[in-house]
DNA sequence: TATGAATGAGTGTTCATTCAT
DNA sequence: AATGAATGAACACTCATTCAT
């Protein structure tokens, strides 16, 4: 039941955004009554937070599992691949995500506490770069800056692809990004 | 008058977001009456759109002027520098921008028509890459993909810097990004 | 079972009033499920009515028994004493009663039909006065007016005492009221 | 405008009670929109409080003015007369009053702060009794108890009269109450 | 032209009541 | 009989927009 509501909420929030989603629309989409939603969530806001956090934890888990034990170069690749694949599978959520990470839309954003999640998540990823630097594989660049560059690039590429601004297959997205990150765009 | 309203709107929208901004708050901030706002704008939404479009055109103009006549490598650098500087000067708007580009929040987003702007803007920038490829300076990568990577990376770096996730000076942001884009992160 | 529900309802209604009492709170207080309450009562309103009527009948029975066979002067005293004692013992209900008698709070008050009860109750009490007049003990005053004066005075005194507006022991309440009713406040 | 709303609120609240009165009904009765009510009052509750307090202050003012400078016996008479006359003129409000004084119906009753008003009001009236005792006109009875007896009796008599439980003219109400209070019911 | 009081449609949330188990 | 999860009608309050002055 809670499952059904969460799923429906994800769909409707994704399509319409937080403010244009009405609670009764989620209820309809979930095939339950409005009152039932309030059995599981204290407010629309709390439901929204749950939608986002559930998915982000899923993504984080997948990424962490994928990079575990890998050498830096390989880890960076699977990180990129995992994110692309995740959002390929989760188009709905991706749109929501684009609205939220780095751009909280709702009041009391502190209740969502996404900043904290994002901080932790990028910290874990930064370890890849730190490891690569230590091992002499990567240049001595600011680790978190590298991660922010990659994740920003990823978001933008995926968004453009979803919106039809660019005509690239997921595999091309991965390859292009990995190529640039690893070796840059200069021919020499 | 319209100027004052636009300025006030930018401030309030930036601070609170579209839905948490009340029209009377903009009126107060601008020192005019609510009715006066409606002399210049048909709706809150239209005012919002004007705020965004005005600034984006400003950015576009600055970028276009900066890259004009430059060789590809230099053009890419000044593009990055111009964007960083622009958003340094326009913190307010940057927050708004983060909420909007790639994540339209308002209903009838087609009325904002940011997609069209973004399409055109990235097209112009893609020319830099195309030019570089033609001249044998850049690898044969998907031009728009490269631009999307750079602009996504930029947004993320600036956002993290604004939010305090990362401690980097604007100059470091530029340098790191240029380094990675041009030469990648591998040491060899 | 019905007993337990009635008792719990009395407590919760007394504490919170009709509208601020939720049916599930009564269920909790009674240690039964909401559904069970609806086995015994068709609605919250009916339960409320039962709480009030049960107690009022109890009061009526006590008063009637106390005054039976007494001479008018004595009957008036024991009436006052019985009421004071009853509400001393039933603080909870007294608060409820203050909300209801003479001030029906719920819709369809005719369903509660307290007016009818009150009419009957005051009629019985008026007999004391009529009897006293007939026997030449009391002045020729409007019997029901006298009863209304006494019962209104009683309610007010008890209420003020419960609320702490006045610092009088139950015995003082009885004595003062009896003194005034019987002999007035003038010294002569 | 505020005047119109207050008047309409008094009528609707009186007829239906707090909880059964809908804000839109008050708006209709006042011939304004719902929004307009909220220009003058922050909430339904605040409007309710204003209705009650406005009238009670009016009553208090009339009573205070009427008893000023009078000798105790006369003061007591005009107090009773003033209250009866006031509620004769304010049938609507009287019903509301019966619901509230001594029986607060709304949540956060402290916001209404009627207790404080009632305390102050009865204090002023008690002065009449104290004065009479000092002058040797009244017996040495608890002054506030006497006032509570009189005001409770008054409320009950008026209520019964309004509800048709008793058939007494206002003048009879005054006379009967004054007679009993001053000289009691015993013939001797 | 500028004002800001008035409007009223729109919506998150509550809770008495029902009914499948 | 007893349960308590599910229902959905109801309502206070907000705020973008209008328009008389």
mmCIF file of N, CA, C and O in Angstrom, chain B residues 128-180:
data_model
loop_
_atom_site.group_PDB
_atom_site.id
_atom_site.type_symbol
_atom_site.label_atom_id
_atom_site.label_comp_id
_atom_site.label_asym_id
_atom_site.label_seq_id
_atom_site.Cartn_x
_atom_site.Cartn_y
_atom_site.Cartn_z
ATOM 1 N N UNK B 128 32.290 26.443 -31.287
ATOM 2 C CA UNK B 128 33.682 26.463 -30.826
ATOM 3 C C UNK B 128 34.312 25.091 -31.032
ATOM 4 O O UNK B 128 35.425 24.963 -31.560
ATOM 5 N N UNK B 129 33.576 24.087 -30.584
ATOM 6 C CA UNK B 129 34.118 22.725 -30.675
ATOM 7 C C UNK B 129 34.246 22.307 -32.142
ATOM 8 O O UNK B 129 35.280 21.753 -32.567
ATOM 9 N N UNK B 130 33.184 22.574 -32.892
ATOM 10 C CA UNK B 130 33.229 22.211 -34.310
ATOM 11 C C UNK B 130 34.437 22.851 -34.995
ATOM 12 O O UNK B 130 35.151 22.198 -35.775
ATOM 13 N N UNK B 131 34.617 24.096 -34.667
ATOM 14 C CA UNK B 131 35.741 24.841 -35.234
ATOM 15 C C UNK B 131 37.066 24.166 -34.859
ATOM 16 O O UNK B 131 37.945 23.950 -35.702
ATOM 17 N N UNK B 132 37.178 23.818 -33.591
ATOM 18 C CA UNK B 132 38.398 23.180 -33.117
ATOM 19 C C UNK B 132 38.648 21.835 -33.789
ATOM 20 O O UNK B 132 39.786 21.462 -34.080
ATOM 21 N N UNK B 133 37.580 21.086 -33.986
ATOM 22 C CA UNK B 133 37.731 19.780 -34.658
ATOM 23 C C UNK B 133 38.195 20.000 -36.093
ATOM 24 O O UNK B 133 39.128 19.348 -36.571
ATOM 25 N N UNK B 134 37.527 20.956 -36.761
ATOM 26 C CA UNK B 134 37.875 21.239 -38.148
ATOM 27 C C UNK B 134 39.353 21.626 -38.282
ATOM 28 O O UNK B 134 40.038 21.207 -39.203
ATOM 29 N N UNK B 135 39.778 22.389 -37.298
ATOM 30 C CA UNK B 135 41.169 22.860 -37.346
ATOM 31 C C UNK B 135 42.164 21.833 -36.816
ATOM 32 O O UNK B 135 43.365 22.111 -36.683
ATOM 33 N N UNK B 136 41.656 20.656 -36.436
ATOM 34 C CA UNK B 136 42.551 19.600 -35.990
ATOM 35 C C UNK B 136 43.115 19.802 -34.596
ATOM 36 O O UNK B 136 44.040 19.128 -34.174
ATOM 37 N N UNK B 137 42.526 20.739 -33.876
ATOM 38 C CA UNK B 137 43.010 20.980 -32.513
ATOM 39 C C UNK B 137 42.312 20.060 -31.518
ATOM 40 O O UNK B 137 42.920 19.552 -30.589
ATOM 41 N N UNK B 138 40.998 19.854 -31.726
ATOM 42 C CA UNK B 138 40.237 19.010 -30.812
ATOM 43 C C UNK B 138 40.013 17.631 -31.438
ATOM 44 O O UNK B 138 39.991 17.475 -32.656
ATOM 45 N N UNK B 139 39.822 16.699 -30.534
ATOM 46 C CA UNK B 139 39.472 15.353 -31.002
ATOM 47 C C UNK B 139 38.102 15.385 -31.657
ATOM 48 O O UNK B 139 37.300 16.286 -31.429
ATOM 49 N N UNK B 140 37.832 14.308 -32.389
ATOM 50 C CA UNK B 140 36.555 14.265 -33.088
ATOM 51 C C UNK B 140 35.431 13.781 -32.165
ATOM 52 O O UNK B 140 34.936 12.655 -32.289
ATOM 53 N N UNK B 141 35.042 14.652 -31.232
ATOM 54 C CA UNK B 141 33.988 14.298 -30.276
ATOM 55 C C UNK B 141 32.692 14.991 -30.676
ATOM 56 O O UNK B 141 32.690 15.935 -31.460
ATOM 57 N N UNK B 142 31.611 14.514 -30.111
ATOM 58 C CA UNK B 142 30.302 15.119 -30.379
ATOM 59 C C UNK B 142 30.321 16.547 -29.806
ATOM 60 O O UNK B 142 30.367 16.738 -28.590
ATOM 61 N N UNK B 143 30.260 17.569 -30.675
ATOM 62 C CA UNK B 143 30.450 18.952 -30.206
ATOM 63 C C UNK B 143 29.479 19.360 -29.103
ATOM 64 O O UNK B 143 29.870 19.917 -28.076
ATOM 65 N N UNK B 144 28.219 19.077 -29.330
ATOM 66 C CA UNK B 144 27.269 19.514 -28.310
ATOM 67 C C UNK B 144 27.467 18.748 -26.998
ATOM 68 O O UNK B 144 27.264 19.311 -25.908
ATOM 69 N N UNK B 145 27.837 17.499 -27.102
ATOM 70 C CA UNK B 145 28.094 16.733 -25.884
ATOM 71 C C UNK B 145 29.200 17.402 -25.077
ATOM 72 O O UNK B 145 29.113 17.531 -23.838
ATOM 73 N N UNK B 146 30.213 17.843 -25.772
ATOM 74 C CA UNK B 146 31.310 18.517 -25.069
ATOM 75 C C UNK B 146 30.802 19.765 -24.346
ATOM 76 O O UNK B 146 31.116 20.006 -23.171
ATOM 77 N N UNK B 147 30.014 20.524 -25.063
ATOM 78 C CA UNK B 147 29.467 21.742 -24.445
ATOM 79 C C UNK B 147 28.586 21.409 -23.240
ATOM 80 O O UNK B 147 28.651 22.078 -22.196
ATOM 81 N N UNK B 148 27.788 20.376 -23.385
ATOM 82 C CA UNK B 148 26.922 19.994 -22.270
ATOM 83 C C UNK B 148 27.738 19.531 -21.067
ATOM 84 O O UNK B 148 27.384 19.791 -19.914
ATOM 85 N N UNK B 149 28.823 18.853 -21.360
ATOM 86 C CA UNK B 149 29.704 18.421 -20.268
ATOM 87 C C UNK B 149 30.273 19.641 -19.547
ATOM 88 O O UNK B 149 30.240 19.728 -18.312
ATOM 89 N N UNK B 150 30.748 20.573 -20.329
ATOM 90 C CA UNK B 150 31.346 21.760 -19.709
ATOM 91 C C UNK B 150 30.314 22.572 -18.926
ATOM 92 O O UNK B 150 30.533 22.971 -17.779
ATOM 93 N N UNK B 151 29.172 22.789 -19.529
ATOM 94 C CA UNK B 151 28.209 23.649 -18.836
ATOM 95 C C UNK B 151 27.633 22.949 -17.609
ATOM 96 O O UNK B 151 27.385 23.591 -16.579
ATOM 97 N N UNK B 152 27.443 21.648 -17.689
ATOM 98 C CA UNK B 152 26.977 20.912 -16.521
ATOM 99 C C UNK B 152 28.011 20.950 -15.412
ATOM 100 O O UNK B 152 27.685 21.168 -14.236
ATOM 101 N N UNK B 153 29.244 20.762 -15.798
ATOM 102 C CA UNK B 153 30.323 20.798 -14.813
ATOM 103 C C UNK B 153 30.386 22.176 -14.151
ATOM 104 O O UNK B 153 30.509 22.294 -12.923
ATOM 105 N N UNK B 154 30.265 23.186 -14.969
ATOM 106 C CA UNK B 154 30.288 24.556 -14.452
ATOM 107 C C UNK B 154 29.191 24.797 -13.423
ATOM 108 O O UNK B 154 29.432 25.316 -12.332
ATOM 109 N N UNK B 155 27.990 24.458 -13.824
ATOM 110 C CA UNK B 155 26.857 24.667 -12.918
ATOM 111 C C UNK B 155 27.102 23.968 -11.587
ATOM 112 O O UNK B 155 26.902 24.542 -10.524
ATOM 113 N N UNK B 156 27.547 22.743 -11.668
ATOM 114 C CA UNK B 156 27.733 21.964 -10.450
ATOM 115 C C UNK B 156 28.826 22.557 -9.567
ATOM 116 O O UNK B 156 28.674 22.657 -8.353
ATOM 117 N N UNK B 157 29.911 22.951 -10.184
ATOM 118 C CA UNK B 157 31.007 23.538 -9.422
ATOM 119 C C UNK B 157 30.568 24.839 -8.754
ATOM 120 O O UNK B 157 30.828 25.069 -7.571
ATOM 121 N N UNK B 158 29.891 25.662 -9.522
ATOM 122 C CA UNK B 158 29.447 26.935 -8.966
ATOM 123 C C UNK B 158 28.435 26.708 -7.850
ATOM 124 O O UNK B 158 28.481 27.363 -6.813
ATOM 125 N N UNK B 159 27.545 25.780 -8.090
ATOM 126 C CA UNK B 159 26.530 25.510 -7.082
ATOM 127 C C UNK B 159 27.166 25.024 -5.783
ATOM 128 O O UNK B 159 26.837 25.501 -4.691
ATOM 129 N N UNK B 160 28.074 24.077 -5.928
ATOM 130 C CA UNK B 160 28.739 23.532 -4.740
ATOM 131 C C UNK B 160 29.498 24.634 -4.016
ATOM 132 O O UNK B 160 29.542 24.675 -2.777
ATOM 133 N N UNK B 161 30.073 25.520 -4.783
ATOM 134 C CA UNK B 161 30.826 26.609 -4.180
ATOM 135 C C UNK B 161 29.898 27.569 -3.429
ATOM 136 O O UNK B 161 30.167 27.972 -2.295
ATOM 137 N N UNK B 162 28.780 27.896 -4.052
ATOM 138 C CA UNK B 162 27.795 28.766 -3.407
ATOM 139 C C UNK B 162 27.251 28.131 -2.127
ATOM 140 O O UNK B 162 27.075 28.800 -1.105
ATOM 141 N N UNK B 163 26.991 26.857 -2.197
ATOM 142 C CA UNK B 163 26.402 26.170 -1.053
ATOM 143 C C UNK B 163 27.438 25.794 0.004
ATOM 144 O O UNK B 163 27.083 25.281 1.071
ATOM 145 N N UNK B 164 28.711 26.006 -0.319
ATOM 146 C CA UNK B 164 29.731 25.695 0.667
ATOM 147 C C UNK B 164 30.133 24.223 0.716
ATOM 148 O O UNK B 164 30.761 23.778 1.673
ATOM 149 N N UNK B 165 29.768 23.467 -0.315
ATOM 150 C CA UNK B 165 30.174 22.052 -0.337
ATOM 151 C C UNK B 165 31.665 21.918 -0.662
ATOM 152 O O UNK B 165 32.258 20.876 -0.439
ATOM 153 N N UNK B 166 32.176 22.943 -1.290
ATOM 154 C CA UNK B 166 33.550 22.858 -1.747
ATOM 155 C C UNK B 166 34.192 24.215 -1.518
ATOM 156 O O UNK B 166 33.528 25.242 -1.566
ATOM 157 N N UNK B 167 35.476 24.193 -1.240
ATOM 158 C CA UNK B 167 36.152 25.435 -0.915
ATOM 159 C C UNK B 167 37.126 25.803 -2.038
ATOM 160 O O UNK B 167 38.316 25.537 -1.961
ATOM 161 N N UNK B 168 36.591 26.397 -3.068
ATOM 162 C CA UNK B 168 37.420 26.727 -4.235
ATOM 163 C C UNK B 168 37.175 28.177 -4.640
ATOM 164 O O UNK B 168 36.040 28.633 -4.707
ATOM 165 N N UNK B 169 38.231 28.874 -4.917
ATOM 166 C CA UNK B 169 38.112 30.235 -5.441
ATOM 167 C C UNK B 169 37.657 30.164 -6.893
ATOM 168 O O UNK B 169 37.931 29.169 -7.593
ATOM 169 N N UNK B 170 37.020 31.213 -7.359
ATOM 170 C CA UNK B 170 36.606 31.245 -8.771
ATOM 171 C C UNK B 170 37.761 30.902 -9.721
ATOM 172 O O UNK B 170 37.570 30.136 -10.660
ATOM 173 N N UNK B 171 38.919 31.415 -9.429
ATOM 174 C CA UNK B 171 40.057 31.131 -10.318
ATOM 175 C C UNK B 171 40.395 29.644 -10.344
ATOM 176 O O UNK B 171 40.743 29.090 -11.385
ATOM 177 N N UNK B 172 40.284 29.009 -9.176
ATOM 178 C CA UNK B 172 40.566 27.580 -9.116
ATOM 179 C C UNK B 172 39.523 26.788 -9.895
ATOM 180 O O UNK B 172 39.829 25.783 -10.540
ATOM 181 N N UNK B 173 38.281 27.264 -9.804
ATOM 182 C CA UNK B 173 37.221 26.589 -10.553
ATOM 183 C C UNK B 173 37.544 26.620 -12.042
ATOM 184 O O UNK B 173 37.507 25.591 -12.733
ATOM 185 N N UNK B 174 37.878 27.803 -12.512
ATOM 186 C CA UNK B 174 38.210 27.939 -13.939
ATOM 187 C C UNK B 174 39.370 27.012 -14.314
ATOM 188 O O UNK B 174 39.293 26.227 -15.266
ATOM 189 N N UNK B 175 40.453 27.099 -13.539
ATOM 190 C CA UNK B 175 41.662 26.347 -13.878
ATOM 191 C C UNK B 175 41.412 24.839 -13.879
ATOM 192 O O UNK B 175 41.815 24.128 -14.796
ATOM 193 N N UNK B 176 40.772 24.390 -12.834
ATOM 194 C CA UNK B 176 40.538 22.949 -12.735
ATOM 195 C C UNK B 176 39.694 22.463 -13.907
ATOM 196 O O UNK B 176 40.003 21.440 -14.542
ATOM 197 N N UNK B 177 38.652 23.193 -14.173
ATOM 198 C CA UNK B 177 37.766 22.759 -15.247
ATOM 199 C C UNK B 177 38.487 22.791 -16.597
ATOM 200 O O UNK B 177 38.393 21.838 -17.397
ATOM 201 N N UNK B 178 39.222 23.864 -16.843
ATOM 202 C CA UNK B 178 39.936 23.965 -18.117
ATOM 203 C C UNK B 178 40.962 22.832 -18.255
ATOM 204 O O UNK B 178 41.053 22.168 -19.285
ATOM 205 N N UNK B 179 41.676 22.609 -17.188
ATOM 206 C CA UNK B 179 42.680 21.537 -17.204
ATOM 207 C C UNK B 179 42.040 20.195 -17.588
ATOM 208 O O UNK B 179 42.515 19.493 -18.485
ATOM 209 N N UNK B 180 40.963 19.863 -16.888
ATOM 210 C CA UNK B 180 40.338 18.555 -17.142
ATOM 211 C C UNK B 180 39.769 18.493 -18.546
ATOM 212 O O UNK B 180 39.966 17.507 -19.277
#
